Amino acid sequence: MFNVGIGFGLVIVAITAQFLISKRLKHAKVSRAFSWIAWGGALLGGVGMSSEFGNAVGISAGGAAIASLAALLFIVVDVADRRPDWPAFILICLAPTLMRISGGGLGNVYDAVLTPFDGIITGLRAFMGM
């Protein structure tokens, strides 16, 4: 039986869109739409996966806080320069998990940032019948 969670499923869709942009897609306007699908799917998929296996990965709260800050810096630079590449794409999938594991005041800020995305994930899960 083939069973995936909503987070992993959205990451698969995002990876497919990113692959098609880099290997096959030539139309500029469709490419822009696919890049939104890729990055939105990666972000929502990362948030969905973080709730599925967040604390089971064996990273300390302090280490996750440092890693998430570094990941966010890379993501901001790539988005600001309008040149998203595969490392940034991978980081946008992993950053929500690191953000969810973070503790302390920074973890509370991250929880507030991730809360709207959790609502979107809940709606998508119901829409897709998961």
mmCIF file with all atom_site columns, C-alpha atoms in Angstrom:
data_model
loop_
_atom_site.group_PDB
_atom_site.id
_atom_site.type_symbol
_atom_site.label_atom_id
_atom_site.label_alt_id
_atom_site.label_comp_id
_atom_site.label_asym_id
_atom_site.label_entity_id
_atom_site.label_seq_id
_atom_site.pdbx_PDB_ins_code
_atom_site.Cartn_x
_atom_site.Cartn_y
_atom_site.Cartn_z
_atom_site.occupancy
_atom_site.B_iso_or_equiv
_atom_site.pdbx_formal_charge
_atom_site.auth_seq_id
_atom_site.auth_comp_id
_atom_site.auth_asym_id
_atom_site.auth_atom_id
_atom_site.pdbx_PDB_model_num
ATOM 1   C CA . MET A 1 1   ? 0.000  0.000  0.000   1.00 0.00 ? 1   MET A CA 1
ATOM 2   C CA . PHE A 1 2   ? 1.291  3.448  -0.922  1.00 0.00 ? 2   PHE A CA 1
ATOM 3   C CA . ASN A 1 3   ? 0.691  5.831  1.973   1.00 0.00 ? 3   ASN A CA 1
ATOM 4   C CA . VAL A 1 4   ? 2.254  9.276  2.375   1.00 0.00 ? 4   VAL A CA 1
ATOM 5   C CA . GLY A 1 5   ? 1.523  12.091 4.756   1.00 0.00 ? 5   GLY A CA 1
ATOM 6   C CA . ILE A 1 6   ? 0.502  15.523 3.557   1.00 0.00 ? 6   ILE A CA 1
ATOM 7   C CA . GLY A 1 7   ? 3.956  16.970 4.226   1.00 0.00 ? 7   GLY A CA 1
ATOM 8   C CA . PHE A 1 8   ? 5.829  14.354 2.246   1.00 0.00 ? 8   PHE A CA 1
ATOM 9   C CA . GLY A 1 9   ? 3.242  14.524 -0.528  1.00 0.00 ? 9   GLY A CA 1
ATOM 10  C CA . LEU A 1 10  ? 3.634  18.285 -0.902  1.00 0.00 ? 10  LEU A CA 1
ATOM 11  C CA . VAL A 1 11  ? 7.416  17.927 -0.975  1.00 0.00 ? 11  VAL A CA 1
ATOM 12  C CA . ILE A 1 12  ? 7.071  15.382 -3.809  1.00 0.00 ? 12  ILE A CA 1
ATOM 13  C CA . VAL A 1 13  ? 4.905  17.862 -5.752  1.00 0.00 ? 13  VAL A CA 1
ATOM 14  C CA . ALA A 1 14  ? 7.419  20.639 -5.048  1.00 0.00 ? 14  ALA A CA 1
ATOM 15  C CA . ILE A 1 15  ? 10.393 18.542 -6.159  1.00 0.00 ? 15  ILE A CA 1
ATOM 16  C CA . THR A 1 16  ? 8.523  17.612 -9.337  1.00 0.00 ? 16  THR A CA 1
ATOM 17  C CA . ALA A 1 17  ? 7.810  21.278 -10.110 1.00 0.00 ? 17  ALA A CA 1
ATOM 18  C CA . GLN A 1 18  ? 11.420 22.266 -9.383  1.00 0.00 ? 18  GLN A CA 1
ATOM 19  C CA . PHE A 1 19  ? 12.727 19.455 -11.596 1.00 0.00 ? 19  PHE A CA 1
ATOM 20  C CA . LEU A 1 20  ? 10.435 20.440 -14.467 1.00 0.00 ? 20  LEU A CA 1
ATOM 21  C CA . ILE A 1 21  ? 11.580 24.067 -14.194 1.00 0.00 ? 21  ILE A CA 1
ATOM 22  C CA . SER A 1 22  ? 15.233 23.087 -14.387 1.00 0.00 ? 22  SER A CA 1
ATOM 23  C CA . LYS A 1 23  ? 15.014 20.356 -17.047 1.00 0.00 ? 23  LYS A CA 1
ATOM 24  C CA . ARG A 1 24  ? 11.991 20.792 -19.288 1.00 0.00 ? 24  ARG A CA 1
ATOM 25  C CA . LEU A 1 25  ? 10.021 23.999 -18.882 1.00 0.00 ? 25  LEU A CA 1
ATOM 26  C CA . LYS A 1 26  ? 10.829 26.758 -21.381 1.00 0.00 ? 26  LYS A CA 1
ATOM 27  C CA . HIS A 1 27  ? 7.825  29.109 -21.099 1.00 0.00 ? 27  HIS A CA 1
ATOM 28  C CA . ALA A 1 28  ? 8.646  32.092 -18.829 1.00 0.00 ? 28  ALA A CA 1
ATOM 29  C CA . LYS A 1 29  ? 5.159  32.732 -17.410 1.00 0.00 ? 29  LYS A CA 1
ATOM 30  C CA . VAL A 1 30  ? 4.490  29.075 -16.705 1.00 0.00 ? 30  VAL A CA 1
ATOM 31  C CA . SER A 1 31  ? 7.955  28.819 -15.174 1.00 0.00 ? 31  SER A CA 1
ATOM 32  C CA . ARG A 1 32  ? 7.080  31.609 -12.728 1.00 0.00 ? 32  ARG A CA 1
ATOM 33  C CA . ALA A 1 33  ? 3.875  29.790 -11.734 1.00 0.00 ? 33  ALA A CA 1
ATOM 34  C CA . PHE A 1 34  ? 5.769  26.524 -11.308 1.00 0.00 ? 34  PHE A CA 1
ATOM 35  C CA . SER A 1 35  ? 8.354  28.262 -9.114  1.00 0.00 ? 35  SER A CA 1
ATOM 36  C CA . TRP A 1 36  ? 5.543  29.448 -6.820  1.00 0.00 ? 36  TRP A CA 1
ATOM 37  C CA . ILE A 1 37  ? 4.190  25.889 -6.743  1.00 0.00 ? 37  ILE A CA 1
ATOM 38  C CA . ALA A 1 38  ? 7.662  24.511 -5.998  1.00 0.00 ? 38  ALA A CA 1
ATOM 39  C CA . TRP A 1 39  ? 8.498  26.934 -3.213  1.00 0.00 ? 39  TRP A CA 1
ATOM 40  C CA . GLY A 1 40  ? 4.992  26.967 -1.717  1.00 0.00 ? 40  GLY A CA 1
ATOM 41  C CA . GLY A 1 41  ? 4.857  23.190 -1.781  1.00 0.00 ? 41  GLY A CA 1
ATOM 42  C CA . ALA A 1 42  ? 8.310  22.958 -0.239  1.00 0.00 ? 42  ALA A CA 1
ATOM 43  C CA . LEU A 1 43  ? 7.396  25.356 2.572   1.00 0.00 ? 43  LEU A CA 1
ATOM 44  C CA . LEU A 1 44  ? 4.029  23.762 3.324   1.00 0.00 ? 44  LEU A CA 1
ATOM 45  C CA . GLY A 1 45  ? 5.494  20.277 2.914   1.00 0.00 ? 45  GLY A CA 1
ATOM 46  C CA . GLY A 1 46  ? 8.292  21.130 5.312   1.00 0.00 ? 46  GLY A CA 1
ATOM 47  C CA . VAL A 1 47  ? 5.779  22.410 7.861   1.00 0.00 ? 47  VAL A CA 1
ATOM 48  C CA . GLY A 1 48  ? 3.662  19.287 7.377   1.00 0.00 ? 48  GLY A CA 1
ATOM 49  C CA . MET A 1 49  ? 6.643  16.982 7.786   1.00 0.00 ? 49  MET A CA 1
ATOM 50  C CA . SER A 1 50  ? 7.837  18.865 10.863  1.00 0.00 ? 50  SER A CA 1
ATOM 51  C CA . SER A 1 51  ? 4.644  17.988 12.696  1.00 0.00 ? 51  SER A CA 1
ATOM 52  C CA . GLU A 1 52  ? 4.996  14.353 11.603  1.00 0.00 ? 52  GLU A CA 1
ATOM 53  C CA . PHE A 1 53  ? 8.563  13.706 12.792  1.00 0.00 ? 53  PHE A CA 1
ATOM 54  C CA . GLY A 1 54  ? 9.660  16.916 14.528  1.00 0.00 ? 54  GLY A CA 1
ATOM 55  C CA . ASN A 1 55  ? 11.155 15.703 17.800  1.00 0.00 ? 55  ASN A CA 1
ATOM 56  C CA . ALA A 1 56  ? 12.105 12.226 16.579  1.00 0.00 ? 56  ALA A CA 1
ATOM 57  C CA . VAL A 1 57  ? 15.225 13.344 14.704  1.00 0.00 ? 57  VAL A CA 1
ATOM 58  C CA . GLY A 1 58  ? 17.521 13.644 17.721  1.00 0.00 ? 58  GLY A CA 1
ATOM 59  C CA . ILE A 1 59  ? 18.622 17.285 17.468  1.00 0.00 ? 59  ILE A CA 1
ATOM 60  C CA . SER A 1 60  ? 18.911 19.445 20.570  1.00 0.00 ? 60  SER A CA 1
ATOM 61  C CA . ALA A 1 61  ? 16.766 22.576 20.885  1.00 0.00 ? 61  ALA A CA 1
ATOM 62  C CA . GLY A 1 62  ? 19.843 24.821 20.871  1.00 0.00 ? 62  GLY A CA 1
ATOM 63  C CA . GLY A 1 63  ? 21.377 23.134 17.850  1.00 0.00 ? 63  GLY A CA 1
ATOM 64  C CA . ALA A 1 64  ? 18.077 23.362 15.995  1.00 0.00 ? 64  ALA A CA 1
ATOM 65  C CA . ALA A 1 65  ? 17.822 27.088 16.793  1.00 0.00 ? 65  ALA A CA 1
ATOM 66  C CA . ILE A 1 66  ? 21.285 27.765 15.373  1.00 0.00 ? 66  ILE A CA 1
ATOM 67  C CA . ALA A 1 67  ? 20.724 25.578 12.316  1.00 0.00 ? 67  ALA A CA 1
ATOM 68  C CA . SER A 1 68  ? 17.326 27.162 11.621  1.00 0.00 ? 68  SER A CA 1
ATOM 69  C CA . LEU A 1 69  ? 18.778 30.683 11.805  1.00 0.00 ? 69  LEU A CA 1
ATOM 70  C CA . ALA A 1 70  ? 21.537 29.705 9.363   1.00 0.00 ? 70  ALA A CA 1
ATOM 71  C CA . ALA A 1 71  ? 19.009 28.043 7.032   1.00 0.00 ? 71  ALA A CA 1
ATOM 72  C CA . LEU A 1 72  ? 16.763 31.103 7.108   1.00 0.00 ? 72  LEU A CA 1
ATOM 73  C CA . LEU A 1 73  ? 19.717 33.349 6.197   1.00 0.00 ? 73  LEU A CA 1
ATOM 74  C CA . PHE A 1 74  ? 20.457 31.220 3.120   1.00 0.00 ? 74  PHE A CA 1
ATOM 75  C CA . ILE A 1 75  ? 16.787 31.178 2.133   1.00 0.00 ? 75  ILE A CA 1
ATOM 76  C CA . VAL A 1 76  ? 16.450 34.970 2.459   1.00 0.00 ? 76  VAL A CA 1
ATOM 77  C CA . VAL A 1 77  ? 19.524 35.557 0.274   1.00 0.00 ? 77  VAL A CA 1
ATOM 78  C CA . ASP A 1 78  ? 18.294 33.198 -2.442  1.00 0.00 ? 78  ASP A CA 1
ATOM 79  C CA . VAL A 1 79  ? 14.790 34.653 -2.472  1.00 0.00 ? 79  VAL A CA 1
ATOM 80  C CA . ALA A 1 80  ? 16.081 38.250 -2.423  1.00 0.00 ? 80  ALA A CA 1
ATOM 81  C CA . ASP A 1 81  ? 18.470 37.563 -5.313  1.00 0.00 ? 81  ASP A CA 1
ATOM 82  C CA . ARG A 1 82  ? 15.680 35.758 -7.211  1.00 0.00 ? 82  ARG A CA 1
ATOM 83  C CA . ARG A 1 83  ? 17.898 32.798 -7.872  1.00 0.00 ? 83  ARG A CA 1
ATOM 84  C CA . PRO A 1 84  ? 16.468 29.898 -5.899  1.00 0.00 ? 84  PRO A CA 1
ATOM 85  C CA . ASP A 1 85  ? 18.567 26.797 -6.360  1.00 0.00 ? 85  ASP A CA 1
ATOM 86  C CA . TRP A 1 86  ? 18.502 23.225 -5.059  1.00 0.00 ? 86  TRP A CA 1
ATOM 87  C CA . PRO A 1 87  ? 20.343 23.843 -1.748  1.00 0.00 ? 87  PRO A CA 1
ATOM 88  C CA . ALA A 1 88  ? 17.894 26.602 -0.825  1.00 0.00 ? 88  ALA A CA 1
ATOM 89  C CA . PHE A 1 89  ? 15.015 24.388 -1.922  1.00 0.00 ? 89  PHE A CA 1
ATOM 90  C CA . ILE A 1 90  ? 16.229 21.624 0.386   1.00 0.00 ? 90  ILE A CA 1
ATOM 91  C CA . LEU A 1 91  ? 16.676 24.115 3.218   1.00 0.00 ? 91  LEU A CA 1
ATOM 92  C CA . ILE A 1 92  ? 13.128 25.415 2.847   1.00 0.00 ? 92  ILE A CA 1
ATOM 93  C CA . CYS A 1 93  ? 11.932 21.825 3.308   1.00 0.00 ? 93  CYS A CA 1
ATOM 94  C CA . LEU A 1 94  ? 14.099 21.304 6.407   1.00 0.00 ? 94  LEU A CA 1
ATOM 95  C CA . ALA A 1 95  ? 13.855 24.733 8.070   1.00 0.00 ? 95  ALA A CA 1
ATOM 96  C CA . PRO A 1 96  ? 10.323 24.241 9.524   1.00 0.00 ? 96  PRO A CA 1
ATOM 97  C CA . THR A 1 97  ? 11.433 21.050 11.267  1.00 0.00 ? 97  THR A CA 1
ATOM 98  C CA . LEU A 1 98  ? 14.413 22.846 12.771  1.00 0.00 ? 98  LEU A CA 1
ATOM 99  C CA . MET A 1 99  ? 12.193 25.772 13.716  1.00 0.00 ? 99  MET A CA 1
ATOM 100 C CA . ARG A 1 100 ? 9.691  23.471 15.440  1.00 0.00 ? 100 ARG A CA 1
ATOM 101 C CA . ILE A 1 101 ? 12.432 21.759 17.476  1.00 0.00 ? 101 ILE A CA 1
ATOM 102 C CA . SER A 1 102 ? 13.936 25.076 18.649  1.00 0.00 ? 102 SER A CA 1
ATOM 103 C CA . GLY A 1 103 ? 13.323 25.976 22.258  1.00 0.00 ? 103 GLY A CA 1
ATOM 104 C CA . GLY A 1 104 ? 13.262 29.102 24.353  1.00 0.00 ? 104 GLY A CA 1
ATOM 105 C CA . GLY A 1 105 ? 12.059 32.500 23.214  1.00 0.00 ? 105 GLY A CA 1
ATOM 106 C CA . LEU A 1 106 ? 13.149 31.873 19.636  1.00 0.00 ? 106 LEU A CA 1
ATOM 107 C CA . GLY A 1 107 ? 11.134 28.654 19.614  1.00 0.00 ? 107 GLY A CA 1
ATOM 108 C CA . ASN A 1 108 ? 8.067  30.615 20.741  1.00 0.00 ? 108 ASN A CA 1
ATOM 109 C CA . VAL A 1 109 ? 8.569  33.085 17.885  1.00 0.00 ? 109 VAL A CA 1
ATOM 110 C CA . TYR A 1 110 ? 8.939  30.202 15.446  1.00 0.00 ? 110 TYR A CA 1
ATOM 111 C CA . ASP A 1 111 ? 5.735  28.618 16.771  1.00 0.00 ? 111 ASP A CA 1
ATOM 112 C CA . ALA A 1 112 ? 3.893  31.871 16.085  1.00 0.00 ? 112 ALA A CA 1
ATOM 113 C CA . VAL A 1 113 ? 5.364  32.011 12.563  1.00 0.00 ? 113 VAL A CA 1
ATOM 114 C CA . LEU A 1 114 ? 4.415  28.400 11.796  1.00 0.00 ? 114 LEU A CA 1
ATOM 115 C CA . THR A 1 115 ? 0.861  28.574 13.202  1.00 0.00 ? 115 THR A CA 1
ATOM 116 C CA . PRO A 1 116 ? -0.783 30.011 10.031  1.00 0.00 ? 116 PRO A CA 1
ATOM 117 C CA . PHE A 1 117 ? 0.953  27.362 7.922   1.00 0.00 ? 117 PHE A CA 1
ATOM 118 C CA . ASP A 1 118 ? -0.366 24.658 10.270  1.00 0.00 ? 118 ASP A CA 1
ATOM 119 C CA . GLY A 1 119 ? -3.870 25.920 9.533   1.00 0.00 ? 119 GLY A CA 1
ATOM 120 C CA . ILE A 1 120 ? -3.228 25.727 5.782   1.00 0.00 ? 120 ILE A CA 1
ATOM 121 C CA . ILE A 1 121 ? -1.878 22.186 6.177   1.00 0.00 ? 121 ILE A CA 1
ATOM 122 C CA . THR A 1 122 ? -4.986 21.180 8.146   1.00 0.00 ? 122 THR A CA 1
ATOM 123 C CA . GLY A 1 123 ? -7.208 22.564 5.380   1.00 0.00 ? 123 GLY A CA 1
ATOM 124 C CA . LEU A 1 124 ? -5.200 20.842 2.641   1.00 0.00 ? 124 LEU A CA 1
ATOM 125 C CA . ARG A 1 125 ? -5.279 17.564 4.542   1.00 0.00 ? 125 ARG A CA 1
ATOM 126 C CA . ALA A 1 126 ? -9.078 17.720 4.714   1.00 0.00 ? 126 ALA A CA 1
ATOM 127 C CA . PHE A 1 127 ? -9.331 18.821 1.059   1.00 0.00 ? 127 PHE A CA 1
ATOM 128 C CA . MET A 1 128 ? -7.174 15.903 -0.126  1.00 0.00 ? 128 MET A CA 1
ATOM 129 C CA . GLY A 1 129 ? -8.938 13.377 2.114   1.00 0.00 ? 129 GLY A CA 1
ATOM 130 C CA . MET A 1 130 ? -5.927 12.572 4.263   1.00 0.00 ? 130 MET A CA 1
#
